[in-house]
C-alpha cells in the first residue's frame, strides 16, 4: 500500500511543480507560497474531519509536538525556496536539484535514524547525483 501512495505522491508533486509555475506568473513567490499553504491547511483539516480522525491533542507528547513543528518549519522554508527557484528558473532544472533531497534524506536517515546504506542504495544515490548534474548542466 505504501508504494501506491508513494507513486500518487510523485504524480501530485509533478503536477504541483507545473501548476505552481503557471500560478506564480506576475506575483511574489512568497505570496504564492502563502496561498498554497492556506489551501494545504484547509485540505488537511477536511481530511481529518472526513476520516473522523481522533483529535485528542492532549495525547500528543512534547517530543511529537517539537518534531512536528520543526518539520512544519522545514516544509515552509522548503516551499518558500522552491517557489522562488521555480519563479526564477526552469522547472525542469529546479525539480532536478530539489530531488537531490533524496540523497540528503538518506544521509540524514543514516546519521540521525541509524538506517543503513546498502550497496543498492549507495548506487542509487550516486546515479541520482549524476542525473542531477546532467540535468542542471
JSON list of N, CA, C and O in Angstrom, two decimals, residues 9-57:
[
{"chain": "A", "resi": 9, "resn": "UNK", "atom": "N", "xyz": [1.97, 10.27, -4.67]},
{"chain": "A", "resi": 9, "resn": "UNK", "atom": "CA", "xyz": [2.70, 11.45, -4.21]},
{"chain": "A", "resi": 9, "resn": "UNK", "atom": "C", "xyz": [3.58, 12.01, -5.31]},
{"chain": "A", "resi": 9, "resn": "UNK", "atom": "O", "xyz": [3.64, 13.23, -5.53]},
{"chain": "A", "resi": 10, "resn": "UNK", "atom": "N", "xyz": [4.25, 11.13, -6.02]},
{"chain": "A", "resi": 10, "resn": "UNK", "atom": "CA", "xyz": [5.13, 11.54, -7.12]},
{"chain": "A", "resi": 10, "resn": "UNK", "atom": "C", "xyz": [4.33, 12.22, -8.23]},
{"chain": "A", "resi": 10, "resn": "UNK", "atom": "O", "xyz": [4.74, 13.25, -8.77]},
{"chain": "A", "resi": 11, "resn": "UNK", "atom": "N", "xyz": [3.19, 11.66, -8.57]},
{"chain": "A", "resi": 11, "resn": "UNK", "atom": "CA", "xyz": [2.35, 12.24, -9.61]},
{"chain": "A", "resi": 11, "resn": "UNK", "atom": "C", "xyz": [1.85, 13.62, -9.20]},
{"chain": "A", "resi": 11, "resn": "UNK", "atom": "O", "xyz": [1.93, 14.59, -9.96]},
{"chain": "A", "resi": 12, "resn": "UNK", "atom": "N", "xyz": [1.36, 13.73, -7.96]},
{"chain": "A", "resi": 12, "resn": "UNK", "atom": "CA", "xyz": [0.87, 15.02, -7.48]},
{"chain": "A", "resi": 12, "resn": "UNK", "atom": "C", "xyz": [2.00, 16.04, -7.35]},
{"chain": "A", "resi": 12, "resn": "UNK", "atom": "O", "xyz": [1.81, 17.22, -7.63]},
{"chain": "A", "resi": 13, "resn": "UNK", "atom": "N", "xyz": [3.18, 15.59, -6.94]},
{"chain": "A", "resi": 13, "resn": "UNK", "atom": "CA", "xyz": [4.33, 16.51, -6.85]},
{"chain": "A", "resi": 13, "resn": "UNK", "atom": "C", "xyz": [4.70, 17.04, -8.23]},
{"chain": "A", "resi": 13, "resn": "UNK", "atom": "O", "xyz": [5.02, 18.23, -8.38]},
{"chain": "A", "resi": 14, "resn": "UNK", "atom": "N", "xyz": [4.65, 16.18, -9.23]},
{"chain": "A", "resi": 14, "resn": "UNK", "atom": "CA", "xyz": [4.95, 16.63, -10.60]},
{"chain": "A", "resi": 14, "resn": "UNK", "atom": "C", "xyz": [3.93, 17.66, -11.06]},
{"chain": "A", "resi": 14, "resn": "UNK", "atom": "O", "xyz": [4.28, 18.70, -11.64]},
{"chain": "A", "resi": 15, "resn": "UNK", "atom": "N", "xyz": [2.66, 17.38, -10.80]},
{"chain": "A", "resi": 15, "resn": "UNK", "atom": "CA", "xyz": [1.61, 18.34, -11.18]},
{"chain": "A", "resi": 15, "resn": "UNK", "atom": "C", "xyz": [1.76, 19.64, -10.41]},
{"chain": "A", "resi": 15, "resn": "UNK", "atom": "O", "xyz": [1.57, 20.73, -10.96]},
{"chain": "A", "resi": 16, "resn": "UNK", "atom": "N", "xyz": [2.17, 19.54, -9.14]},
{"chain": "A", "resi": 16, "resn": "UNK", "atom": "CA", "xyz": [2.35, 20.73, -8.31]},
{"chain": "A", "resi": 16, "resn": "UNK", "atom": "C", "xyz": [3.35, 21.69, -8.94]},
{"chain": "A", "resi": 16, "resn": "UNK", "atom": "O", "xyz": [3.13, 22.90, -8.97]},
{"chain": "A", "resi": 17, "resn": "UNK", "atom": "N", "xyz": [4.46, 21.15, -9.41]},
{"chain": "A", "resi": 17, "resn": "UNK", "atom": "CA", "xyz": [5.51, 22.00, -9.99]},
{"chain": "A", "resi": 17, "resn": "UNK", "atom": "C", "xyz": [5.00, 22.76, -11.21]},
{"chain": "A", "resi": 17, "resn": "UNK", "atom": "O", "xyz": [5.24, 23.97, -11.35]},
{"chain": "A", "resi": 18, "resn": "UNK", "atom": "N", "xyz": [4.29, 22.08, -12.08]},
{"chain": "A", "resi": 18, "resn": "UNK", "atom": "CA", "xyz": [3.79, 22.72, -13.30]},
{"chain": "A", "resi": 18, "resn": "UNK", "atom": "C", "xyz": [2.70, 23.73, -12.95]},
{"chain": "A", "resi": 18, "resn": "UNK", "atom": "O", "xyz": [2.70, 24.87, -13.45]},
{"chain": "A", "resi": 19, "resn": "UNK", "atom": "N", "xyz": [1.76, 23.34, -12.09]},
{"chain": "A", "resi": 19, "resn": "UNK", "atom": "CA", "xyz": [0.69, 24.24, -11.69]},
{"chain": "A", "resi": 19, "resn": "UNK", "atom": "C", "xyz": [1.23, 25.47, -10.96]},
{"chain": "A", "resi": 19, "resn": "UNK", "atom": "O", "xyz": [0.77, 26.59, -11.18]},
{"chain": "A", "resi": 20, "resn": "UNK", "atom": "N", "xyz": [2.24, 25.26, -10.11]},
{"chain": "A", "resi": 20, "resn": "UNK", "atom": "CA", "xyz": [2.84, 26.38, -9.38]},
{"chain": "A", "resi": 20, "resn": "UNK", "atom": "C", "xyz": [3.52, 27.36, -10.33]},
{"chain": "A", "resi": 20, "resn": "UNK", "atom": "O", "xyz": [3.37, 28.58, -10.19]},
{"chain": "A", "resi": 21, "resn": "UNK", "atom": "N", "xyz": [4.26, 26.83, -11.30]},
{"chain": "A", "resi": 21, "resn": "UNK", "atom": "CA", "xyz": [4.95, 27.71, -12.25]},
{"chain": "A", "resi": 21, "resn": "UNK", "atom": "C", "xyz": [3.93, 28.57, -12.99]},
{"chain": "A", "resi": 21, "resn": "UNK", "atom": "O", "xyz": [4.15, 29.77, -13.19]},
{"chain": "A", "resi": 22, "resn": "UNK", "atom": "N", "xyz": [2.81, 27.99, -13.37]},
{"chain": "A", "resi": 22, "resn": "UNK", "atom": "CA", "xyz": [1.75, 28.75, -14.04]},
{"chain": "A", "resi": 22, "resn": "UNK", "atom": "C", "xyz": [1.10, 29.76, -13.09]},
{"chain": "A", "resi": 22, "resn": "UNK", "atom": "O", "xyz": [0.75, 30.86, -13.48]},
{"chain": "A", "resi": 23, "resn": "UNK", "atom": "N", "xyz": [0.98, 29.38, -11.82]},
{"chain": "A", "resi": 23, "resn": "UNK", "atom": "CA", "xyz": [0.28, 30.21, -10.84]},
{"chain": "A", "resi": 23, "resn": "UNK", "atom": "C", "xyz": [1.07, 31.38, -10.30]},
{"chain": "A", "resi": 23, "resn": "UNK", "atom": "O", "xyz": [0.50, 32.35, -9.81]},
{"chain": "A", "resi": 24, "resn": "UNK", "atom": "N", "xyz": [2.40, 31.32, -10.37]},
{"chain": "A", "resi": 24, "resn": "UNK", "atom": "CA", "xyz": [3.20, 32.40, -9.78]},
{"chain": "A", "resi": 24, "resn": "UNK", "atom": "C", "xyz": [3.56, 33.49, -10.78]},
{"chain": "A", "resi": 24, "resn": "UNK", "atom": "O", "xyz": [4.20, 34.47, -10.41]},
{"chain": "A", "resi": 25, "resn": "UNK", "atom": "N", "xyz": [3.11, 33.32, -11.99]},
{"chain": "A", "resi": 25, "resn": "UNK", "atom": "CA", "xyz": [3.42, 34.32, -13.02]},
{"chain": "A", "resi": 25, "resn": "UNK", "atom": "C", "xyz": [2.86, 35.68, -12.62]},
{"chain": "A", "resi": 25, "resn": "UNK", "atom": "O", "xyz": [1.66, 35.84, -12.42]},
{"chain": "A", "resi": 26, "resn": "UNK", "atom": "N", "xyz": [3.76, 36.64, -12.43]},
{"chain": "A", "resi": 26, "resn": "UNK", "atom": "CA", "xyz": [3.35, 38.01, -12.14]},
{"chain": "A", "resi": 26, "resn": "UNK", "atom": "C", "xyz": [3.05, 38.32, -10.69]},
{"chain": "A", "resi": 26, "resn": "UNK", "atom": "O", "xyz": [2.62, 39.42, -10.37]},
{"chain": "A", "resi": 27, "resn": "UNK", "atom": "N", "xyz": [3.26, 37.36, -9.77]},
{"chain": "A", "resi": 27, "resn": "UNK", "atom": "CA", "xyz": [3.05, 37.65, -8.35]},
{"chain": "A", "resi": 27, "resn": "UNK", "atom": "C", "xyz": [4.30, 37.25, -7.56]},
{"chain": "A", "resi": 27, "resn": "UNK", "atom": "O", "xyz": [5.12, 36.48, -8.04]},
{"chain": "A", "resi": 28, "resn": "UNK", "atom": "N", "xyz": [4.40, 37.76, -6.37]},
{"chain": "A", "resi": 28, "resn": "UNK", "atom": "CA", "xyz": [5.53, 37.46, -5.49]},
{"chain": "A", "resi": 28, "resn": "UNK", "atom": "C", "xyz": [5.49, 35.98, -5.09]},
{"chain": "A", "resi": 28, "resn": "UNK", "atom": "O", "xyz": [4.43, 35.46, -4.73]},
{"chain": "A", "resi": 29, "resn": "UNK", "atom": "N", "xyz": [6.64, 35.32, -5.13]},
{"chain": "A", "resi": 29, "resn": "UNK", "atom": "CA", "xyz": [6.68, 33.89, -4.81]},
{"chain": "A", "resi": 29, "resn": "UNK", "atom": "C", "xyz": [6.31, 33.62, -3.36]},
{"chain": "A", "resi": 29, "resn": "UNK", "atom": "O", "xyz": [5.75, 32.56, -3.05]},
{"chain": "A", "resi": 30, "resn": "UNK", "atom": "N", "xyz": [6.60, 34.55, -2.44]},
{"chain": "A", "resi": 30, "resn": "UNK", "atom": "CA", "xyz": [6.22, 34.36, -1.04]},
{"chain": "A", "resi": 30, "resn": "UNK", "atom": "C", "xyz": [4.71, 34.39, -0.87]},
{"chain": "A", "resi": 30, "resn": "UNK", "atom": "O", "xyz": [4.14, 33.60, -0.11]},
{"chain": "A", "resi": 31, "resn": "UNK", "atom": "N", "xyz": [4.05, 35.29, -1.59]},
{"chain": "A", "resi": 31, "resn": "UNK", "atom": "CA", "xyz": [2.58, 35.34, -1.56]},
{"chain": "A", "resi": 31, "resn": "UNK", "atom": "C", "xyz": [2.00, 34.06, -2.14]},
{"chain": "A", "resi": 31, "resn": "UNK", "atom": "O", "xyz": [1.05, 33.49, -1.59]},
{"chain": "A", "resi": 32, "resn": "UNK", "atom": "N", "xyz": [2.58, 33.60, -3.23]},
{"chain": "A", "resi": 32, "resn": "UNK", "atom": "CA", "xyz": [2.11, 32.35, -3.84]},
{"chain": "A", "resi": 32, "resn": "UNK", "atom": "C", "xyz": [2.25, 31.18, -2.86]},
{"chain": "A", "resi": 32, "resn": "UNK", "atom": "O", "xyz": [1.34, 30.35, -2.76]},
{"chain": "A", "resi": 33, "resn": "UNK", "atom": "N", "xyz": [3.36, 31.13, -2.15]},
{"chain": "A", "resi": 33, "resn": "UNK", "atom": "CA", "xyz": [3.56, 30.07, -1.16]},
{"chain": "A", "resi": 33, "resn": "UNK", "atom": "C", "xyz": [2.53, 30.17, -0.05]},
{"chain": "A", "resi": 33, "resn": "UNK", "atom": "O", "xyz": [1.99, 29.15, 0.40]},
{"chain": "A", "resi": 34, "resn": "UNK", "atom": "N", "xyz": [2.23, 31.37, 0.40]},
{"chain": "A", "resi": 34, "resn": "UNK", "atom": "CA", "xyz": [1.23, 31.55, 1.45]},
{"chain": "A", "resi": 34, "resn": "UNK", "atom": "C", "xyz": [-0.15, 31.08, 0.99]},
{"chain": "A", "resi": 34, "resn": "UNK", "atom": "O", "xyz": [-0.87, 30.41, 1.75]},
{"chain": "A", "resi": 35, "resn": "UNK", "atom": "N", "xyz": [-0.51, 31.41, -0.24]},
{"chain": "A", "resi": 35, "resn": "UNK", "atom": "CA", "xyz": [-1.81, 30.97, -0.77]},
{"chain": "A", "resi": 35, "resn": "UNK", "atom": "C", "xyz": [-1.85, 29.44, -0.83]},
{"chain": "A", "resi": 35, "resn": "UNK", "atom": "O", "xyz": [-2.82, 28.81, -0.39]},
{"chain": "A", "resi": 36, "resn": "UNK", "atom": "N", "xyz": [-0.79, 28.85, -1.35]},
{"chain": "A", "resi": 36, "resn": "UNK", "atom": "CA", "xyz": [-0.73, 27.39, -1.42]},
{"chain": "A", "resi": 36, "resn": "UNK", "atom": "C", "xyz": [-0.85, 26.77, -0.03]},
{"chain": "A", "resi": 36, "resn": "UNK", "atom": "O", "xyz": [-1.54, 25.77, 0.17]},
{"chain": "A", "resi": 37, "resn": "UNK", "atom": "N", "xyz": [-0.19, 27.37, 0.94]},
{"chain": "A", "resi": 37, "resn": "UNK", "atom": "CA", "xyz": [-0.19, 26.84, 2.29]},
{"chain": "A", "resi": 37, "resn": "UNK", "atom": "C", "xyz": [-1.58, 26.87, 2.90]},
{"chain": "A", "resi": 37, "resn": "UNK", "atom": "O", "xyz": [-1.98, 25.92, 3.59]},
{"chain": "A", "resi": 38, "resn": "UNK", "atom": "N", "xyz": [-2.33, 27.92, 2.66]},
{"chain": "A", "resi": 38, "resn": "UNK", "atom": "CA", "xyz": [-3.71, 28.00, 3.17]},
{"chain": "A", "resi": 38, "resn": "UNK", "atom": "C", "xyz": [-4.56, 26.87, 2.58]},
{"chain": "A", "resi": 38, "resn": "UNK", "atom": "O", "xyz": [-5.34, 26.23, 3.28]},
{"chain": "A", "resi": 39, "resn": "UNK", "atom": "N", "xyz": [-4.36, 26.62, 1.29]},
{"chain": "A", "resi": 39, "resn": "UNK", "atom": "CA", "xyz": [-5.11, 25.53, 0.64]},
{"chain": "A", "resi": 39, "resn": "UNK", "atom": "C", "xyz": [-4.72, 24.18, 1.25]},
{"chain": "A", "resi": 39, "resn": "UNK", "atom": "O", "xyz": [-5.59, 23.36, 1.56]},
{"chain": "A", "resi": 40, "resn": "UNK", "atom": "N", "xyz": [-3.43, 23.95, 1.44]},
{"chain": "A", "resi": 40, "resn": "UNK", "atom": "CA", "xyz": [-2.97, 22.70, 2.03]},
{"chain": "A", "resi": 40, "resn": "UNK", "atom": "C", "xyz": [-3.51, 22.55, 3.45]},
{"chain": "A", "resi": 40, "resn": "UNK", "atom": "O", "xyz": [-3.97, 21.47, 3.85]},
{"chain": "A", "resi": 41, "resn": "UNK", "atom": "N", "xyz": [-3.50, 23.63, 4.22]},
{"chain": "A", "resi": 41, "resn": "UNK", "atom": "CA", "xyz": [-4.02, 23.60, 5.59]},
{"chain": "A", "resi": 41, "resn": "UNK", "atom": "C", "xyz": [-5.50, 23.23, 5.60]},
{"chain": "A", "resi": 41, "resn": "UNK", "atom": "O", "xyz": [-5.92, 22.33, 6.35]},
{"chain": "A", "resi": 42, "resn": "UNK", "atom": "N", "xyz": [-6.28, 23.89, 4.78]},
{"chain": "A", "resi": 42, "resn": "UNK", "atom": "CA", "xyz": [-7.72, 23.61, 4.71]},
{"chain": "A", "resi": 42, "resn": "UNK", "atom": "C", "xyz": [-7.96, 22.16, 4.29]},
{"chain": "A", "resi": 42, "resn": "UNK", "atom": "O", "xyz": [-8.77, 21.44, 4.90]},
{"chain": "A", "resi": 43, "resn": "UNK", "atom": "N", "xyz": [-7.24, 21.72, 3.26]},
{"chain": "A", "resi": 43, "resn": "UNK", "atom": "CA", "xyz": [-7.42, 20.36, 2.78]},
{"chain": "A", "resi": 43, "resn": "UNK", "atom": "C", "xyz": [-7.05, 19.33, 3.85]},
{"chain": "A", "resi": 43, "resn": "UNK", "atom": "O", "xyz": [-7.74, 18.32, 4.03]},
{"chain": "A", "resi": 44, "resn": "UNK", "atom": "N", "xyz": [-5.98, 19.59, 4.58]},
{"chain": "A", "resi": 44, "resn": "UNK", "atom": "CA", "xyz": [-5.55, 18.67, 5.63]},
{"chain": "A", "resi": 44, "resn": "UNK", "atom": "C", "xyz": [-6.61, 18.51, 6.71]},
{"chain": "A", "resi": 44, "resn": "UNK", "atom": "O", "xyz": [-6.92, 17.40, 7.16]},
{"chain": "A", "resi": 45, "resn": "UNK", "atom": "N", "xyz": [-7.19, 19.64, 7.16]},
{"chain": "A", "resi": 45, "resn": "UNK", "atom": "CA", "xyz": [-8.21, 19.57, 8.20]},
{"chain": "A", "resi": 45, "resn": "UNK", "atom": "C", "xyz": [-9.50, 18.92, 7.68]},
{"chain": "A", "resi": 45, "resn": "UNK", "atom": "O", "xyz": [-10.17, 18.20, 8.41]},
{"chain": "A", "resi": 46, "resn": "UNK", "atom": "N", "xyz": [-9.84, 19.15, 6.42]},
{"chain": "A", "resi": 46, "resn": "UNK", "atom": "CA", "xyz": [-11.00, 18.49, 5.83]},
{"chain": "A", "resi": 46, "resn": "UNK", "atom": "C", "xyz": [-10.81, 16.98, 5.86]},
{"chain": "A", "resi": 46, "resn": "UNK", "atom": "O", "xyz": [-11.72, 16.23, 6.26]},
{"chain": "A", "resi": 47, "resn": "UNK", "atom": "N", "xyz": [-9.61, 16.51, 5.51]},
{"chain": "A", "resi": 47, "resn": "UNK", "atom": "CA", "xyz": [-9.33, 15.07, 5.53]},
{"chain": "A", "resi": 47, "resn": "UNK", "atom": "C", "xyz": [-9.43, 14.54, 6.96]},
{"chain": "A", "resi": 47, "resn": "UNK", "atom": "O", "xyz": [-9.99, 13.47, 7.19]},
{"chain": "A", "resi": 48, "resn": "UNK", "atom": "N", "xyz": [-8.91, 15.27, 7.93]},
{"chain": "A", "resi": 48, "resn": "UNK", "atom": "CA", "xyz": [-9.00, 14.84, 9.33]},
{"chain": "A", "resi": 48, "resn": "UNK", "atom": "C", "xyz": [-10.47, 14.67, 9.74]},
{"chain": "A", "resi": 48, "resn": "UNK", "atom": "O", "xyz": [-10.85, 13.66, 10.34]},
{"chain": "A", "resi": 49, "resn": "UNK", "atom": "N", "xyz": [-11.32, 15.64, 9.39]},
{"chain": "A", "resi": 49, "resn": "UNK", "atom": "CA", "xyz": [-12.72, 15.57, 9.80]},
{"chain": "A", "resi": 49, "resn": "UNK", "atom": "C", "xyz": [-13.51, 14.53, 9.00]},
{"chain": "A", "resi": 49, "resn": "UNK", "atom": "O", "xyz": [-14.31, 13.80, 9.57]},
{"chain": "A", "resi": 50, "resn": "UNK", "atom": "N", "xyz": [-13.27, 14.43, 7.71]},
{"chain": "A", "resi": 50, "resn": "UNK", "atom": "CA", "xyz": [-13.99, 13.46, 6.88]},
{"chain": "A", "resi": 50, "resn": "UNK", "atom": "C", "xyz": [-13.65, 12.03, 7.29]},
{"chain": "A", "resi": 50, "resn": "UNK", "atom": "O", "xyz": [-14.52, 11.16, 7.30]},
{"chain": "A", "resi": 51, "resn": "UNK", "atom": "N", "xyz": [-12.40, 11.79, 7.65]},
{"chain": "A", "resi": 51, "resn": "UNK", "atom": "CA", "xyz": [-11.99, 10.44, 8.06]},
{"chain": "A", "resi": 51, "resn": "UNK", "atom": "C", "xyz": [-12.24, 10.19, 9.54]},
{"chain": "A", "resi": 51, "resn": "UNK", "atom": "O", "xyz": [-11.90, 9.11, 10.05]},
{"chain": "A", "resi": 52, "resn": "UNK", "atom": "N", "xyz": [-12.84, 11.18, 10.20]},
{"chain": "A", "resi": 52, "resn": "UNK", "atom": "CA", "xyz": [-13.16, 11.06, 11.64]},
{"chain": "A", "resi": 52, "resn": "UNK", "atom": "C", "xyz": [-11.94, 10.66, 12.47]},
{"chain": "A", "resi": 52, "resn": "UNK", "atom": "O", "xyz": [-12.00, 9.80, 13.34]},
{"chain": "A", "resi": 53, "resn": "UNK", "atom": "N", "xyz": [-10.82, 11.30, 12.16]},
{"chain": "A", "resi": 53, "resn": "UNK", "atom": "CA", "xyz": [-9.58, 11.06, 12.87]},
{"chain": "A", "resi": 53, "resn": "UNK", "atom": "C", "xyz": [-9.70, 11.52, 14.32]},
{"chain": "A", "resi": 53, "resn": "UNK", "atom": "O", "xyz": [-10.26, 12.58, 14.60]},
{"chain": "A", "resi": 54, "resn": "UNK", "atom": "N", "xyz": [-9.19, 10.72, 15.23]},
{"chain": "A", "resi": 54, "resn": "UNK", "atom": "CA", "xyz": [-9.19, 11.07, 16.64]},
{"chain": "A", "resi": 54, "resn": "UNK", "atom": "C", "xyz": [-8.32, 12.30, 16.85]},
{"chain": "A", "resi": 54, "resn": "UNK", "atom": "O", "xyz": [-7.14, 12.31, 16.49]},
{"chain": "A", "resi": 55, "resn": "UNK", "atom": "N", "xyz": [-8.88, 13.36, 17.39]},
{"chain": "A", "resi": 55, "resn": "UNK", "atom": "CA", "xyz": [-8.16, 14.63, 17.58]},
{"chain": "A", "resi": 55, "resn": "UNK", "atom": "C", "xyz": [-7.87, 14.90, 19.05]},
{"chain": "A", "resi": 55, "resn": "UNK", "atom": "O", "xyz": [-8.08, 16.00, 19.55]},
{"chain": "A", "resi": 56, "resn": "UNK", "atom": "N", "xyz": [-7.38, 13.90, 19.74]},
{"chain": "A", "resi": 56, "resn": "UNK", "atom": "CA", "xyz": [-7.05, 14.04, 21.15]},
{"chain": "A", "resi": 56, "resn": "UNK", "atom": "C", "xyz": [-5.66, 14.68, 21.27]},
{"chain": "A", "resi": 56, "resn": "UNK", "atom": "O", "xyz": [-4.65, 13.99, 21.40]},
{"chain": "A", "resi": 57, "resn": "UNK", "atom": "N", "xyz": [-5.64, 16.01, 21.24]},
{"chain": "A", "resi": 57, "resn": "UNK", "atom": "CA", "xyz": [-4.36, 16.72, 21.26]},
{"chain": "A", "resi": 57, "resn": "UNK", "atom": "C", "xyz": [-3.58, 16.49, 22.55]},
{"chain": "A", "resi": 57, "resn": "UNK", "atom": "O", "xyz": [-2.36, 16.56, 22.55]}
]
